[in-house]
Structures are given as C-alpha cells and as structure tokens.
Coordinates of C-alpha atoms and ligand atoms in Angstrom, one line a residue:
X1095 CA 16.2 101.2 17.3
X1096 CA 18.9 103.5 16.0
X1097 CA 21.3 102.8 12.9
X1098 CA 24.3 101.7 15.3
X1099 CA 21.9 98.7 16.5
X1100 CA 21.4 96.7 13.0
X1101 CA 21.0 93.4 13.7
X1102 CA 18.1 94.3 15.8
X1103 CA 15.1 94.6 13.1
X1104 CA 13.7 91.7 13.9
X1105 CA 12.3 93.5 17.0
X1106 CA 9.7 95.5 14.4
X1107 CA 8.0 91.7 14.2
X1108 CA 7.0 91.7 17.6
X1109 CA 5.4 95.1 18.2
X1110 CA 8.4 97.1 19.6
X1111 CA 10.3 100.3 18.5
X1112 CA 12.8 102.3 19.5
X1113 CA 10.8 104.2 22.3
X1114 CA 8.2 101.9 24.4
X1115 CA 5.2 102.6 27.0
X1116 CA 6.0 100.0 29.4
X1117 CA 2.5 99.0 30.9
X1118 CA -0.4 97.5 29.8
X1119 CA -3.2 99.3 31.7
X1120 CA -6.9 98.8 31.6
X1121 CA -6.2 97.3 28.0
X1122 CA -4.2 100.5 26.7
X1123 CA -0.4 101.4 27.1
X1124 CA 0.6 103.6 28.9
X1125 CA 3.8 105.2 30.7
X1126 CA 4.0 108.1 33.1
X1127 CA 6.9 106.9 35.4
X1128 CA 10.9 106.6 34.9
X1129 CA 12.1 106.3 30.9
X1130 CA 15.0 103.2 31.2
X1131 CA 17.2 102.1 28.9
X1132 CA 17.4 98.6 28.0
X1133 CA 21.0 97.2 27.4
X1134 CA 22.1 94.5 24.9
X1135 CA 25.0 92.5 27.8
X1136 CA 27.4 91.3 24.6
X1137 CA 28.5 95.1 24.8
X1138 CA 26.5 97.2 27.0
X1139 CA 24.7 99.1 24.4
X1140 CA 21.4 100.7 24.4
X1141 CA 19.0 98.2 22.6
X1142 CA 15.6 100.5 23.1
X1143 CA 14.2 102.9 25.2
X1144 CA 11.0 101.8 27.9
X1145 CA 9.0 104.2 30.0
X1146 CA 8.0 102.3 33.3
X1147 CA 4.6 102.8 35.3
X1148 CA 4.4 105.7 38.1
X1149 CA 2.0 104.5 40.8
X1150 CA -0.7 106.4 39.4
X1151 CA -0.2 103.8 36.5
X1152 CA -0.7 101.0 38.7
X1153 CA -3.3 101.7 40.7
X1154 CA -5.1 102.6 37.3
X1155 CA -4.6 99.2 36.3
X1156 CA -5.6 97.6 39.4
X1157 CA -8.8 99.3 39.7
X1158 CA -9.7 98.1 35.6
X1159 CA -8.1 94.2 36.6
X1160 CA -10.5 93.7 39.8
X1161 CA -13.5 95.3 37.1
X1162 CA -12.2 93.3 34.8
X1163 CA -12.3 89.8 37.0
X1164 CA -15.8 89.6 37.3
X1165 CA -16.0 89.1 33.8
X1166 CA -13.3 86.7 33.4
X1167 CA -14.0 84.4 36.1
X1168 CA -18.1 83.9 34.8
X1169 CA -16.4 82.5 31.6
X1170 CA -16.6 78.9 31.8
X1171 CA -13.1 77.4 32.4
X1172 CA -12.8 75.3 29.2
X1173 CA -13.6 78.8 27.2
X1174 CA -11.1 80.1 28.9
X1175 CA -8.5 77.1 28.0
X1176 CA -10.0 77.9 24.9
X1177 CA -8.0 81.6 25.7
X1178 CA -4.8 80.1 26.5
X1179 CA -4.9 77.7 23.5
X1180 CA -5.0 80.7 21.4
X1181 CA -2.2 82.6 23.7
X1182 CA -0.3 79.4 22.8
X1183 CA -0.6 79.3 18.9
X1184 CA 0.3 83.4 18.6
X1185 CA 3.7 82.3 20.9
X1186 CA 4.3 79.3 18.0
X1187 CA 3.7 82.0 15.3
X1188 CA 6.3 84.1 17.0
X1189 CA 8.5 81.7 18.7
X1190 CA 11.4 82.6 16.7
X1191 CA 11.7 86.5 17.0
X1192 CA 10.5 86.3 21.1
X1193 CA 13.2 83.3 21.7
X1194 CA 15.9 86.2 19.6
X1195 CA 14.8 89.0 21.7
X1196 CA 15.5 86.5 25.3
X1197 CA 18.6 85.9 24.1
X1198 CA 19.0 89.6 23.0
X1199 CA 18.1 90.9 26.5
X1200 CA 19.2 88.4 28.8
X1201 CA 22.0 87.3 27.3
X1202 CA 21.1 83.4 27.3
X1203 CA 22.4 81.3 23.8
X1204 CA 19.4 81.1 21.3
X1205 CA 18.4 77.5 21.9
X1206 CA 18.4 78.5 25.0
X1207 CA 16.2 82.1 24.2
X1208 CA 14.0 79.7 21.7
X1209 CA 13.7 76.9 24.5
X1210 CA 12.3 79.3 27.3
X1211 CA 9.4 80.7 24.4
X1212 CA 8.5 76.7 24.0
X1213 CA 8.3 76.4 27.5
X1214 CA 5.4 78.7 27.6
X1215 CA 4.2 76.8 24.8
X1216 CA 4.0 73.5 26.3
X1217 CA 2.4 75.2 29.5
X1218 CA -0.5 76.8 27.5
X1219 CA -1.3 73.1 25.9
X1220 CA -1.0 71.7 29.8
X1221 CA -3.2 74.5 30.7
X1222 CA -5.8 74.3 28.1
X1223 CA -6.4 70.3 28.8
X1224 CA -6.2 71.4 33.0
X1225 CA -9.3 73.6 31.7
X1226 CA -11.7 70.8 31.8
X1227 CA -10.2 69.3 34.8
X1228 CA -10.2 71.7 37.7
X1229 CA -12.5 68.6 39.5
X1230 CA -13.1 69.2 43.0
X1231 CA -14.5 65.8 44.8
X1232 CA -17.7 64.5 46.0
X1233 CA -17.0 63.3 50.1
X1234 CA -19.5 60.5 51.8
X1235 CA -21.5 62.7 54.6
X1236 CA -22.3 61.1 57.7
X1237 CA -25.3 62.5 58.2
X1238 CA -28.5 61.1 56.3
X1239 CA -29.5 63.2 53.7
X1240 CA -26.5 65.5 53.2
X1241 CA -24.2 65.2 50.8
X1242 CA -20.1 67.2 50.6
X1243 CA -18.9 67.8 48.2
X1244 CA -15.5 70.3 47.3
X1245 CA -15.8 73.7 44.8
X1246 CA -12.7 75.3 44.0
X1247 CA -13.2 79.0 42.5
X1248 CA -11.2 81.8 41.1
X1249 CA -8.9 83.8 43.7
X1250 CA -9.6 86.9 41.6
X1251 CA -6.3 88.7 40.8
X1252 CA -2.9 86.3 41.1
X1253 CA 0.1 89.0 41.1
X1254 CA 3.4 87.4 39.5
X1255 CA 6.8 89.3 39.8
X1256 CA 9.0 87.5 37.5
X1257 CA 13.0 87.4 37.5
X1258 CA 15.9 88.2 34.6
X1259 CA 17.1 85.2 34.0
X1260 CA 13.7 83.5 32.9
X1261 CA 12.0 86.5 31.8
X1262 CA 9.4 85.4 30.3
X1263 CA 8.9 81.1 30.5
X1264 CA 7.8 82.2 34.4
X1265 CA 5.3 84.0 33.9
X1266 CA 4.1 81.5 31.6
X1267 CA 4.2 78.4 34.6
X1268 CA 1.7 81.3 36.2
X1269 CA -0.4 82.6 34.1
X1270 CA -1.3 79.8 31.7
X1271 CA -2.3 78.7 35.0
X1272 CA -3.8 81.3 36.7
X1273 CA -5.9 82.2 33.5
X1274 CA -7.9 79.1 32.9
X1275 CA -8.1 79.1 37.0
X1276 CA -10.3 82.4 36.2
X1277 CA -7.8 84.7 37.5
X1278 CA -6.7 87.8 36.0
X1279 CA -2.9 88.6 36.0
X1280 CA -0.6 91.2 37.0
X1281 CA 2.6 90.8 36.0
X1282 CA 6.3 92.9 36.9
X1283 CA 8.5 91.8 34.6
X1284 CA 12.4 91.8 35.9
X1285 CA 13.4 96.1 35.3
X1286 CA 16.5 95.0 33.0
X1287 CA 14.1 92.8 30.6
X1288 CA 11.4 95.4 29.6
X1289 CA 11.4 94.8 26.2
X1290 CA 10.5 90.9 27.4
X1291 CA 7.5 91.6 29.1
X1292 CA 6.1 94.1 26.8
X1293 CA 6.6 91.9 23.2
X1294 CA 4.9 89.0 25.7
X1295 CA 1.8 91.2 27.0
X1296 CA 1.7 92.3 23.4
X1297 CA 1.2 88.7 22.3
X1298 CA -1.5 88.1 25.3
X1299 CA -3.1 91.5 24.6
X1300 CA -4.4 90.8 20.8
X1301 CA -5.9 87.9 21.9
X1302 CA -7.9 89.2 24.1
X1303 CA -9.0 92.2 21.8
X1304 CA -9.7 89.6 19.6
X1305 CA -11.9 87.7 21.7
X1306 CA -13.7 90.8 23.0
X1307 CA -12.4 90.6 26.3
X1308 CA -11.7 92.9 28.5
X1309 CA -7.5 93.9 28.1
X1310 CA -7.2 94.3 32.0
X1311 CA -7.8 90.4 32.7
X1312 CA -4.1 90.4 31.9
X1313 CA -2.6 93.6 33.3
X1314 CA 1.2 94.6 33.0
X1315 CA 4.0 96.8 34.3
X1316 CA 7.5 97.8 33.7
X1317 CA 8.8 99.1 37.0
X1318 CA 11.0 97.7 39.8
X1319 CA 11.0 97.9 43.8
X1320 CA 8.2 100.5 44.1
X1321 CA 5.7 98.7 41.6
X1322 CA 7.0 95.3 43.1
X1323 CA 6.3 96.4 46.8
X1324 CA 2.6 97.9 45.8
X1325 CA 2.2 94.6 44.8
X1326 CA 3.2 92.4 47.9
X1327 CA 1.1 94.8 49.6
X1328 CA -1.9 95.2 47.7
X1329 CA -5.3 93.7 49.6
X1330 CA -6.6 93.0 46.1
X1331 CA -4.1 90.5 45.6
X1332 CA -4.7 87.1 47.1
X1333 CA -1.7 85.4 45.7
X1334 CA 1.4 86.6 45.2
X1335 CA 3.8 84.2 43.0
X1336 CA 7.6 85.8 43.2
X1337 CA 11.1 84.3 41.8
X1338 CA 14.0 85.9 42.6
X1339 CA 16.6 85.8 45.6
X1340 CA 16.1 84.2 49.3
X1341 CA 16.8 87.8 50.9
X1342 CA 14.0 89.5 48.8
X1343 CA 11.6 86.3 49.0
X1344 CA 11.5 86.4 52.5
X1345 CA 10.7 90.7 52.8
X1346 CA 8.2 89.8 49.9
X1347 CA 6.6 87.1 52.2
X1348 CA 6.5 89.2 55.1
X1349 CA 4.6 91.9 53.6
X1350 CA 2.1 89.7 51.6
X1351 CA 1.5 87.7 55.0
X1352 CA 1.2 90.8 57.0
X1353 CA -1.8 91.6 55.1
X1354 CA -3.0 87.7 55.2
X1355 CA -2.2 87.3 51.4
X1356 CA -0.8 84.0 50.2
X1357 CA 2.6 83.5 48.6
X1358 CA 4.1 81.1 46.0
X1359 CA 8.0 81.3 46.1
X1360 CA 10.7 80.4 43.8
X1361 CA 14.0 81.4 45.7
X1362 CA 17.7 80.4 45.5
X1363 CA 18.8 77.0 44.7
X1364 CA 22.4 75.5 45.3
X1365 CA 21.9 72.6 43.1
X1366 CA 24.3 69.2 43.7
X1367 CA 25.1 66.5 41.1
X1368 CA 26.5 63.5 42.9
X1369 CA 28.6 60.9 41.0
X1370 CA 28.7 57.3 42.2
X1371 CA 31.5 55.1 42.2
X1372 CA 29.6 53.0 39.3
X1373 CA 28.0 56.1 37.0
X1374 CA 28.1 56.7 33.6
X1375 CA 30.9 59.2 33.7
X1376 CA 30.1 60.5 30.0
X1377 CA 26.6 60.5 30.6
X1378 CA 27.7 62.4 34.3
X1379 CA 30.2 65.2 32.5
X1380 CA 27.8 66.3 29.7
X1381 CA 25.4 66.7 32.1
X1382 CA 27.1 68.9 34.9
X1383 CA 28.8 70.6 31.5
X1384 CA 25.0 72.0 30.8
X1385 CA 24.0 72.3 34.3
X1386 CA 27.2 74.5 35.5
X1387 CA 27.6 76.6 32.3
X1388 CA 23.9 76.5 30.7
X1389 CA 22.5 80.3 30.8
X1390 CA 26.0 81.1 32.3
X1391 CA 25.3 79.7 35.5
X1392 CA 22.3 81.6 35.9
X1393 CA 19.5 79.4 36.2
X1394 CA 17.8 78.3 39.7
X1395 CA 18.5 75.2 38.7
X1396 CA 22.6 75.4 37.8
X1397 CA 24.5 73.2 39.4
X1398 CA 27.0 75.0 41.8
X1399 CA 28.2 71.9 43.8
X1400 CA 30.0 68.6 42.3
X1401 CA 30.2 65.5 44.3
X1402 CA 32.2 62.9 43.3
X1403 CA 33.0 59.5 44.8
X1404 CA 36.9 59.5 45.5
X1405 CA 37.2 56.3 43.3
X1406 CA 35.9 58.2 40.5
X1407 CA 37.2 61.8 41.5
X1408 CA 40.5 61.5 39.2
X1409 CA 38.3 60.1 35.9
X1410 CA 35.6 62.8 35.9
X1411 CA 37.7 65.9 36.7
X1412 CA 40.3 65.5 33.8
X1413 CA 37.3 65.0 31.5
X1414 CA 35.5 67.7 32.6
X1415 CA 37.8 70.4 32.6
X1416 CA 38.6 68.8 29.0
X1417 CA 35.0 69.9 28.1
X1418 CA 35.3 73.0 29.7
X1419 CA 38.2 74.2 27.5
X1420 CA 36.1 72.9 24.4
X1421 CA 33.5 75.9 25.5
X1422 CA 33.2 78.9 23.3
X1423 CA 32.5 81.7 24.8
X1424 CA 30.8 84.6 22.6
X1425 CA 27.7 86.2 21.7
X1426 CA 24.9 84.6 22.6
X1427 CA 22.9 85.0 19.0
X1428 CA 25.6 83.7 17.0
X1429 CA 25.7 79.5 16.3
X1430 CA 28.3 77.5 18.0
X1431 CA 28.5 79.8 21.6
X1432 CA 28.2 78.1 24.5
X1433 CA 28.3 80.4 26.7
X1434 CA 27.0 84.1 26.3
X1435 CA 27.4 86.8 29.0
X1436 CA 26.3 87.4 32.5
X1437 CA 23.4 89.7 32.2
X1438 CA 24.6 93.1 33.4
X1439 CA 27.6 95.0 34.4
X1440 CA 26.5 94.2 38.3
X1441 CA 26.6 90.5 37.6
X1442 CA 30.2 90.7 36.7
X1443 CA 31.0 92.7 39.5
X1444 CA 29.3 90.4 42.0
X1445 CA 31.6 87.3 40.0
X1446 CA 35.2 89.1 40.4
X1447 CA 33.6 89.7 43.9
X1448 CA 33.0 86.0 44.8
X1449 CA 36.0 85.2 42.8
X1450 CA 38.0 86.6 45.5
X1451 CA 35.9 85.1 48.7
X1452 CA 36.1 81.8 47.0
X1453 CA 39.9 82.5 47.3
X1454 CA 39.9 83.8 50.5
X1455 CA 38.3 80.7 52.1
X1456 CA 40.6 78.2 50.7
X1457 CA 39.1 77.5 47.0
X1458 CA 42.2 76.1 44.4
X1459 CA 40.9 77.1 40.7
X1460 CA 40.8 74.2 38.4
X1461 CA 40.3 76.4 35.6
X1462 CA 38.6 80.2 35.0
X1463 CA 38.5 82.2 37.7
X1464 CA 38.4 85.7 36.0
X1465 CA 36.4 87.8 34.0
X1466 CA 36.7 87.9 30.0
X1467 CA 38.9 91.0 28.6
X1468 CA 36.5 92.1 25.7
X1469 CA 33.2 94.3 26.1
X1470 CA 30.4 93.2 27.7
X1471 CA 29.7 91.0 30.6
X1472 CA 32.0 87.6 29.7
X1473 CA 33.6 85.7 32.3
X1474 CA 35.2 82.3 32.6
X1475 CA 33.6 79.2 33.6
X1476 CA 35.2 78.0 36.5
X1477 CA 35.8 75.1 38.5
X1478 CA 36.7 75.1 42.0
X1479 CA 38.2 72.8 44.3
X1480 CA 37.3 73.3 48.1
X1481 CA 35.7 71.9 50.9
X1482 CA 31.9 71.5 51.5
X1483 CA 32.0 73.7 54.9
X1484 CA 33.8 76.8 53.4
X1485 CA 31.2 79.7 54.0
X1486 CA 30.7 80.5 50.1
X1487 CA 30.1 76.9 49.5
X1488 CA 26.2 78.0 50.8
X1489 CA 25.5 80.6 49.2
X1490 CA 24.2 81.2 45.5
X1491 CA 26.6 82.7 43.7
X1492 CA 25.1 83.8 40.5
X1493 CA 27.4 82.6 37.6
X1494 CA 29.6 79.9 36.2
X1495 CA 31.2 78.6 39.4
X1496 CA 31.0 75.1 40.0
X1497 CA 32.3 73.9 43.4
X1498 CA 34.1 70.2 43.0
X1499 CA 34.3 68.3 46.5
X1500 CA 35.2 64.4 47.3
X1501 CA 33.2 61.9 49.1
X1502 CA 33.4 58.2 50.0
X1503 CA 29.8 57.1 51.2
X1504 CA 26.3 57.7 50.1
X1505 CA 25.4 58.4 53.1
X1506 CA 28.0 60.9 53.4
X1507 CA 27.1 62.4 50.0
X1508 CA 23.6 62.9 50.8
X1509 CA 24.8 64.8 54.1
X1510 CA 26.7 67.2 52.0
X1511 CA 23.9 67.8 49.5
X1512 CA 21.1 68.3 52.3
X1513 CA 24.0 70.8 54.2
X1514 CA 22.9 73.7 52.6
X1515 CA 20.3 76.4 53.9
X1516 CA 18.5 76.0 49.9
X1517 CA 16.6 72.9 48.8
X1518 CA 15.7 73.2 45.0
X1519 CA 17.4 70.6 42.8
X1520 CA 19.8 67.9 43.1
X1521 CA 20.5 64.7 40.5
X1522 CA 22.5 61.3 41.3
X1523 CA 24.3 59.4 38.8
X1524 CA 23.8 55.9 39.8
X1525 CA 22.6 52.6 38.3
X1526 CA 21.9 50.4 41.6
X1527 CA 18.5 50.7 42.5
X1528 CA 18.9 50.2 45.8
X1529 CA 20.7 54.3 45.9
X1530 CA 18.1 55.5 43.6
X1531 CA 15.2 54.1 46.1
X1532 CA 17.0 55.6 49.0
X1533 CA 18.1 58.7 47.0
X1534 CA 14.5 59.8 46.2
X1535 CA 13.2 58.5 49.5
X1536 CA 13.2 60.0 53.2
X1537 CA 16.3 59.9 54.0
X1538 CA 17.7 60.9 50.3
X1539 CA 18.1 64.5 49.2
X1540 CA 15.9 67.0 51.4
X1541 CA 14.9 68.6 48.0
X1542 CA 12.5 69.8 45.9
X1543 CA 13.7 67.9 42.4
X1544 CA 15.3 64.5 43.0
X1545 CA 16.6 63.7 39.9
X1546 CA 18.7 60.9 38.5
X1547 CA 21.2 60.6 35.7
X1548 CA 19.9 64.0 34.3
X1549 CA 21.0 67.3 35.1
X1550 CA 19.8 69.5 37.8
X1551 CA 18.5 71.5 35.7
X1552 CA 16.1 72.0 32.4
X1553 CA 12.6 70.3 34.5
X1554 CA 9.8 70.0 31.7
X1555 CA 6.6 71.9 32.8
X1556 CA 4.4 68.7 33.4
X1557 CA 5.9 68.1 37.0
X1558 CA 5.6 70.6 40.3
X1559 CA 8.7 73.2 40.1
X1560 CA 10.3 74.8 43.2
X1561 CA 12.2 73.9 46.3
X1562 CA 12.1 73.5 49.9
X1563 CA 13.9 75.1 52.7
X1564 CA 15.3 79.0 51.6
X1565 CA 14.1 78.1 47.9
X1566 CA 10.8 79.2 49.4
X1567 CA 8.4 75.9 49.0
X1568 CA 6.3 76.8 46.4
X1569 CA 5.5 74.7 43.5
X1570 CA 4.4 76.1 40.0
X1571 CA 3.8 74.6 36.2
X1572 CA 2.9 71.1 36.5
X1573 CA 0.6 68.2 38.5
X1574 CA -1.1 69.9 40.9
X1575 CA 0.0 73.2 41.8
X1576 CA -3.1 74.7 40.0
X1577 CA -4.7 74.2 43.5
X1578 CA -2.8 77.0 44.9
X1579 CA -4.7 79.4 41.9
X1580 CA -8.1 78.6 43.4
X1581 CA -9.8 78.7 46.5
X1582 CA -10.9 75.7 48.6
X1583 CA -15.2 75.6 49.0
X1584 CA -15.9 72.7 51.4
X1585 CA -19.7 72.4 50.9
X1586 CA -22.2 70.4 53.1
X1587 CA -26.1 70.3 51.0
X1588 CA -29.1 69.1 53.6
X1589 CA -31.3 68.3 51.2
X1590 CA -33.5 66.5 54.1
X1591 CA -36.0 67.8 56.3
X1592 CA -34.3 67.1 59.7
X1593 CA -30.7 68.5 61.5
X1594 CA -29.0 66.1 62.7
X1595 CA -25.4 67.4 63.4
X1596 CA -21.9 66.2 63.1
X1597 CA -20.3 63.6 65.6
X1598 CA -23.8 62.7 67.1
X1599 CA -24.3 65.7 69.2
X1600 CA -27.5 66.4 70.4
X1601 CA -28.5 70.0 71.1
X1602 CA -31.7 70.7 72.8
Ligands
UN1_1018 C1 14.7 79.3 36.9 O1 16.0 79.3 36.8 O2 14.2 80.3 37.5 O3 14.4 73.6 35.1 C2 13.8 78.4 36.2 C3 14.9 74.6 34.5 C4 14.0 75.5 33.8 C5 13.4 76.5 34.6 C6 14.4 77.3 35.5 N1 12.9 74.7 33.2 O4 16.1 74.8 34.5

C-alpha cells in the first residue's frame, strides 16, 4: 500500500500487501490470470493490487478440492465443528481489522463492516453445535424384520459465489455450514472485493495448516464471469449456492441444472414496510430510516417500498423526511456517518440512471434525488412519492430510494406488497393480533421473511434466509437449511431371513 494510502496499515494485520495472489489453490497462493486493482469508493483510489485466477488456476484447485474431500468428509462431524469453532475464535481475534477492511472495500459504515464479521461469528458457534446434530431419523418398516432408517452424507464440493455488498458474512451462512456438513468449499468472491476474500481465506487457511489438514478443503478464487461460469458448470459441483441479481440467478440456474446440479439462490428482494393505522410510528420511522439508508440501500434486504395507511400517511412522512435530513453522509470509517458511498462508479451511474425513470414514470421527490458533488460514489437518500403500478416500482434499484405509496385496507396493503415479481422480506407495524395472525399467515405477505415491527432487514443467522418468487427460493444460515448441504440416504436393513415386499405384493 503506497504512501498516498495512509490510513490503510491496518491491512498489514490481516495478511495483505500492496500486491496480492488472488487464489487459494491446492493450499498455496497462487495468481496467473488478470492483475485488478482494488478501489477504496470514498474517492476512487487504488487501495491494493490483486492478481485473479486464469482457468489453469481453477482447474488446479478443483482437481486438489475433490482429493482433498475424501479426507474431509471421513472426519467425524463434531471434529469438524471442532474446525469451524476454531475458524470462529481467529474471526474474534480479528474482528476489528476484517470489519475495517468491509467497510474499506465495500463502502458499508463500520458497525456495519464490524457487524457483517460477527455475523460469521455467530454462524460458526450455530455451526459448531449443528455438528453433533446432523440426526437423520429412524422410520417404522412395515415389513417384519426390517427396519428404515434416514443417512444424510456429505455432497463433496458445495461451490459458493458470493456478492459485493456482503462480501464476506455470505460465505460464512455457507460455509460454516457446508464445512461441518463434510463438504469442502469453493468460493468466488464478488471481483470488486478481492482484498475481502483473500484476508477471509487467509483466516480459514491457518487453521487448517494448523490442524494438518489438507488447504484445498477450503479452496478460493479471485476472478469474475469466466471463473464464476466454470463453476455453475462444473460436474464436480453438486451445489451451487449464488447471491447476486434475479437476471444472473436465473443463467446461473440454468447452467447448474443443465448439468443436473442443484442450486441455492439468493436473488433480488423489493422489501415492503407497511404501517397500520394503529403502529408505533417512532418505533415504524427508525426502522424504515435503517432499512432504506442502512449499507446505502444496498442490502437484499433494504426496504424500497413504504406503505402507509392514509390515516397515518401525513404523521410518518414529515417525521421521516425529518430523520432523513438528520443523516450525515461521509466516509464510511469515520464515527457519526450514516451513510457511506455506493460501491463503485457503475453504482452511481445506474442511480442518476433510475433517478430519471423514476421521473419519467410519474415519481414526485420528497427529498434527494441526485448524486453528491464531492469524490467518490455519494448520493442522496431519497424518498419518492409514486404509485404502486409505475414500472420502476418492481424492480430493484440498487441504492437509497425508497418508494412511499398510500393505502386504506389490509387487505389492500397486502396486495401491494405481494404485487411484485420478488418475494424476500417484508415487516408490518401493527399491534392487533388479529393482522399479525393474518399477516404471517396464507393469505399475508407471499414472502420469505414475514416480519413485524422490525425492519426488513438485519435477519440474525439462527432463522432460514432467502426469498420466494424471483428472490430464487433458497434458504441459507439458520434452522434447517443444513439439509440442502447433504444428501438424502433412505435405507431399508432386512435383518431377517425372508422377503416379503412392500404393499403386500406377492411375486412368484
Ligand atoms: C444481503 O443483503 O445479501 O438480513 C444479506 C440482513 C443481513 C443479510 C443481508 N443479515 O440484512
């Protein structure tokens, strides 16, 4: 890191320079593709250099991760939660430089950068207690002297291609997962977060020197589309886990199902917060405050569409564009900003962009509406009136941009938030149990978190994430989605000396 980056030291603490081999292969680094430049989005400028994999690179690293499996998956599970555990106390010891360097790269605020390393945190305790509980079940034959009973094994190799704006708290809902499972990982970081994915395979890499293990169980790359499709359509890859847009999802499906490979997808969200006529307004306006202009609008999880009840429309909007002038906009590292930039040049572009669709098909600006005049990648936090059928009201537009509509029934709200092609998140603000009930129930929100009086956003790992509908359908971290890691053994023992067969047939 050169002399006009001071303020980036720190990065020496977690195992990165100025110049950086971008892949962990076979358990050495290693770089013989494209050198990149990784870019700091307060100003644009050059934080290090990364050299990302050729396809020679990868396929070196697949052949030593498939070698490298049938070592990892004969390790009993709980010594392998005994893995993670360790993965998880190295993240503690460093939680504070790799939550600097997230909000260094991506441009998040630090609690935010610190909150995504705990996240990975808390899934390698979850993990490490799943390890002694991967239980299959024991089934009632009805045949005399046979017994079922279900096995779930390793998959082998679980690929995970992981997106900018959680660079690295994804791959942790995966691997944590995916490791005590008794897979071995692959993992594409996002190609604008290098330095993300190499300080975290770092992290993962001494523990398994330490422990003797072979390097390639956890296998990583630095690369984008080319590395990304030899993954979606590598045969060694059972499982594909991907988080990024609908449009890219759905090619990345394709190919992975073309080969009969499975997918886990976490796609677009166009997250609703609903206001009843009898919420908690404060409680309602802080929350949509973090949801909309959290990591700049550009979580999964932001909120993007605001519904409030027309008794309450005039009492929530004045205090919420209050709060919105109260924001301070800045760099993301230093204490008191609120909101830090959008994470590359492309990301502005694409705001000023929807800026002026948003205006095109009859959206009044409440407030924002334009892009900062300073270096880097600021814009405004905006608020938009418009109405729910206007084209741009269904799509995810990546930023700050919350859309502000008026409703006068539940029924009616519920219809608005369920009108969208994506089915991630959604939150109500309510206290009558009787909309709660019907909220979270069949006929309430069509989506994958149903949340009330919180914000759409900021799920803790314990619970299944992901959405429904063009959000993909998988669901990672939490409860049970470890089942998607394994395979499925449905085992019938005879341990009789006869054959008689299911459903009473008699054959010969
Ligand atoms: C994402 O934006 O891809 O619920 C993930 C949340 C975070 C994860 C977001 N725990 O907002």
């Amino acid at each position: 890191m050169g002399s006009a980056n001071k303020g980036y030291e720190f990065l020496s603490e977690i195992g990165l320079s100025s110049k950086n081999l971008g892949n962990y292969v076979g358990g050495k680094w290693k770089g013989n593709g494209p050198v990149v430049s990784t870019q700091n989005p307060v100003n644009n400028q050059q934080i290090a250099e990364v050299v990302e994999a050729s396809i020679e690179d990868y396929e070196e690293g697949l052949k030593a991760c498939a070698e490298a499996g049938k070592t990892w998956m004969q390790v009993p599970a709980p010594k392998r939660g005994e893995i993670v555990r360790q993965i998880g106390d190295a993240l503690r010891a460093k939680l504070d430089p790799l939550g600097r360097l997230v909000s260094l790269e991506m441009g998040k605020i630090l609690a935010e950068g610190i909150g995504e390393v705990q996240e990975i945190i808390d899934m390698c305790d979850f993990a490490v207690g799943l390890s002694r509980q991967l239980n299959g079940s024991v089934i009632p034959s009805e045949r005399p002297n046979h017994m079922m009973l279900e096995m779930w094994n390793p998959l082998g190799i679980v690929g995970v291609i992981t997106a900018f704006n959680f660079p690295c708290a994804v791959l942790g809902w995966n691997a944590c997962i995916a490791l005590v499972c008794g897979n071995c990982v692959v993992w594409k970081g996002a190609p604008t977060t290098p330095l993300i994915t190499i300080a975290m395979t770092k992290l993962v890499a001494e523990v398994l020197e330490k422990n003797n293990l072979p390097g390639a169980i956890f296998t990583a790359f630095c690369g984008g589309s080319e590395i990304g499709q030899a993954i979606a359509k590598d045969t060694r890859i059972p499982l594909v886990s991907f988080t990024g847009s609908s449009k890219v999802g759905l090619e990345v499906q394709q190919t992975v199902n073309a080969r009969s490979g499975k997918t886990l997808l976490e796609l677009s969200g166009n997250n609703a917060i609903i206001v009843m006529d009898d919420a908690d307004i404060q409680l309602a306006v802080r929350s949509v405050l973090f949801a909309a202009v959290g990591t700049a609008g550009q979580r999964c999880t932001t909120c993007r569409r605001l519904l409030l009840h027309e008794s309450v429309y005039e009492k929530v909007l004045p205090q919420l564009l209050d709060s919105y002038k109260q924001v301070k906009i800045g760099d993301p590292l230093e204490k008191g900003t609120l909101l830090g930039p959008l994470h590359t040049p492309e990301s502005k572009k694409n705001f000023e962009k929807g800026i002026e669709i948003i205006k095109s098909q009859g959206g009044k600006m409440l407030t924002g509406g334009k892009s900062v005049e300073r270096e880097g990648n600021f814009v405004e936090p905006t608020i938009v009136e418009i109405s729910p059928d206007a084209g741009c009201v269904k799509e995810e537009l990546f930023g700050p941009v919350l859309y502000v509509m008026r409703f006068k029934t539940f029924e009616e709200a519920v219809a608005i938030n369920n009108s969208v092609p994506q089915g991630l998140s959604s939150s109500i603000f309510t206290r009558r149990p009787e909309t709660i009930f019907k909220w979270i129930g069949p006929l309430g929100s069509d989506c994958g978190i149903v949340n009330v009086n919180i914000p759409t956003n900021g799920a803790e790992i314990g619970g299944a994430f992901g959405g429904e509908k063009a959000t993909g359908g998988g669901r990672e971290a939490g409860s049970d989605s470890w089942k998607q890691y394994m395979r499925r053994s449905t085992c019938t023992v005879n341990y009789g000396n006869e054959l008689p067969l299911a459903q009473g047939i008699n054959f010969g």
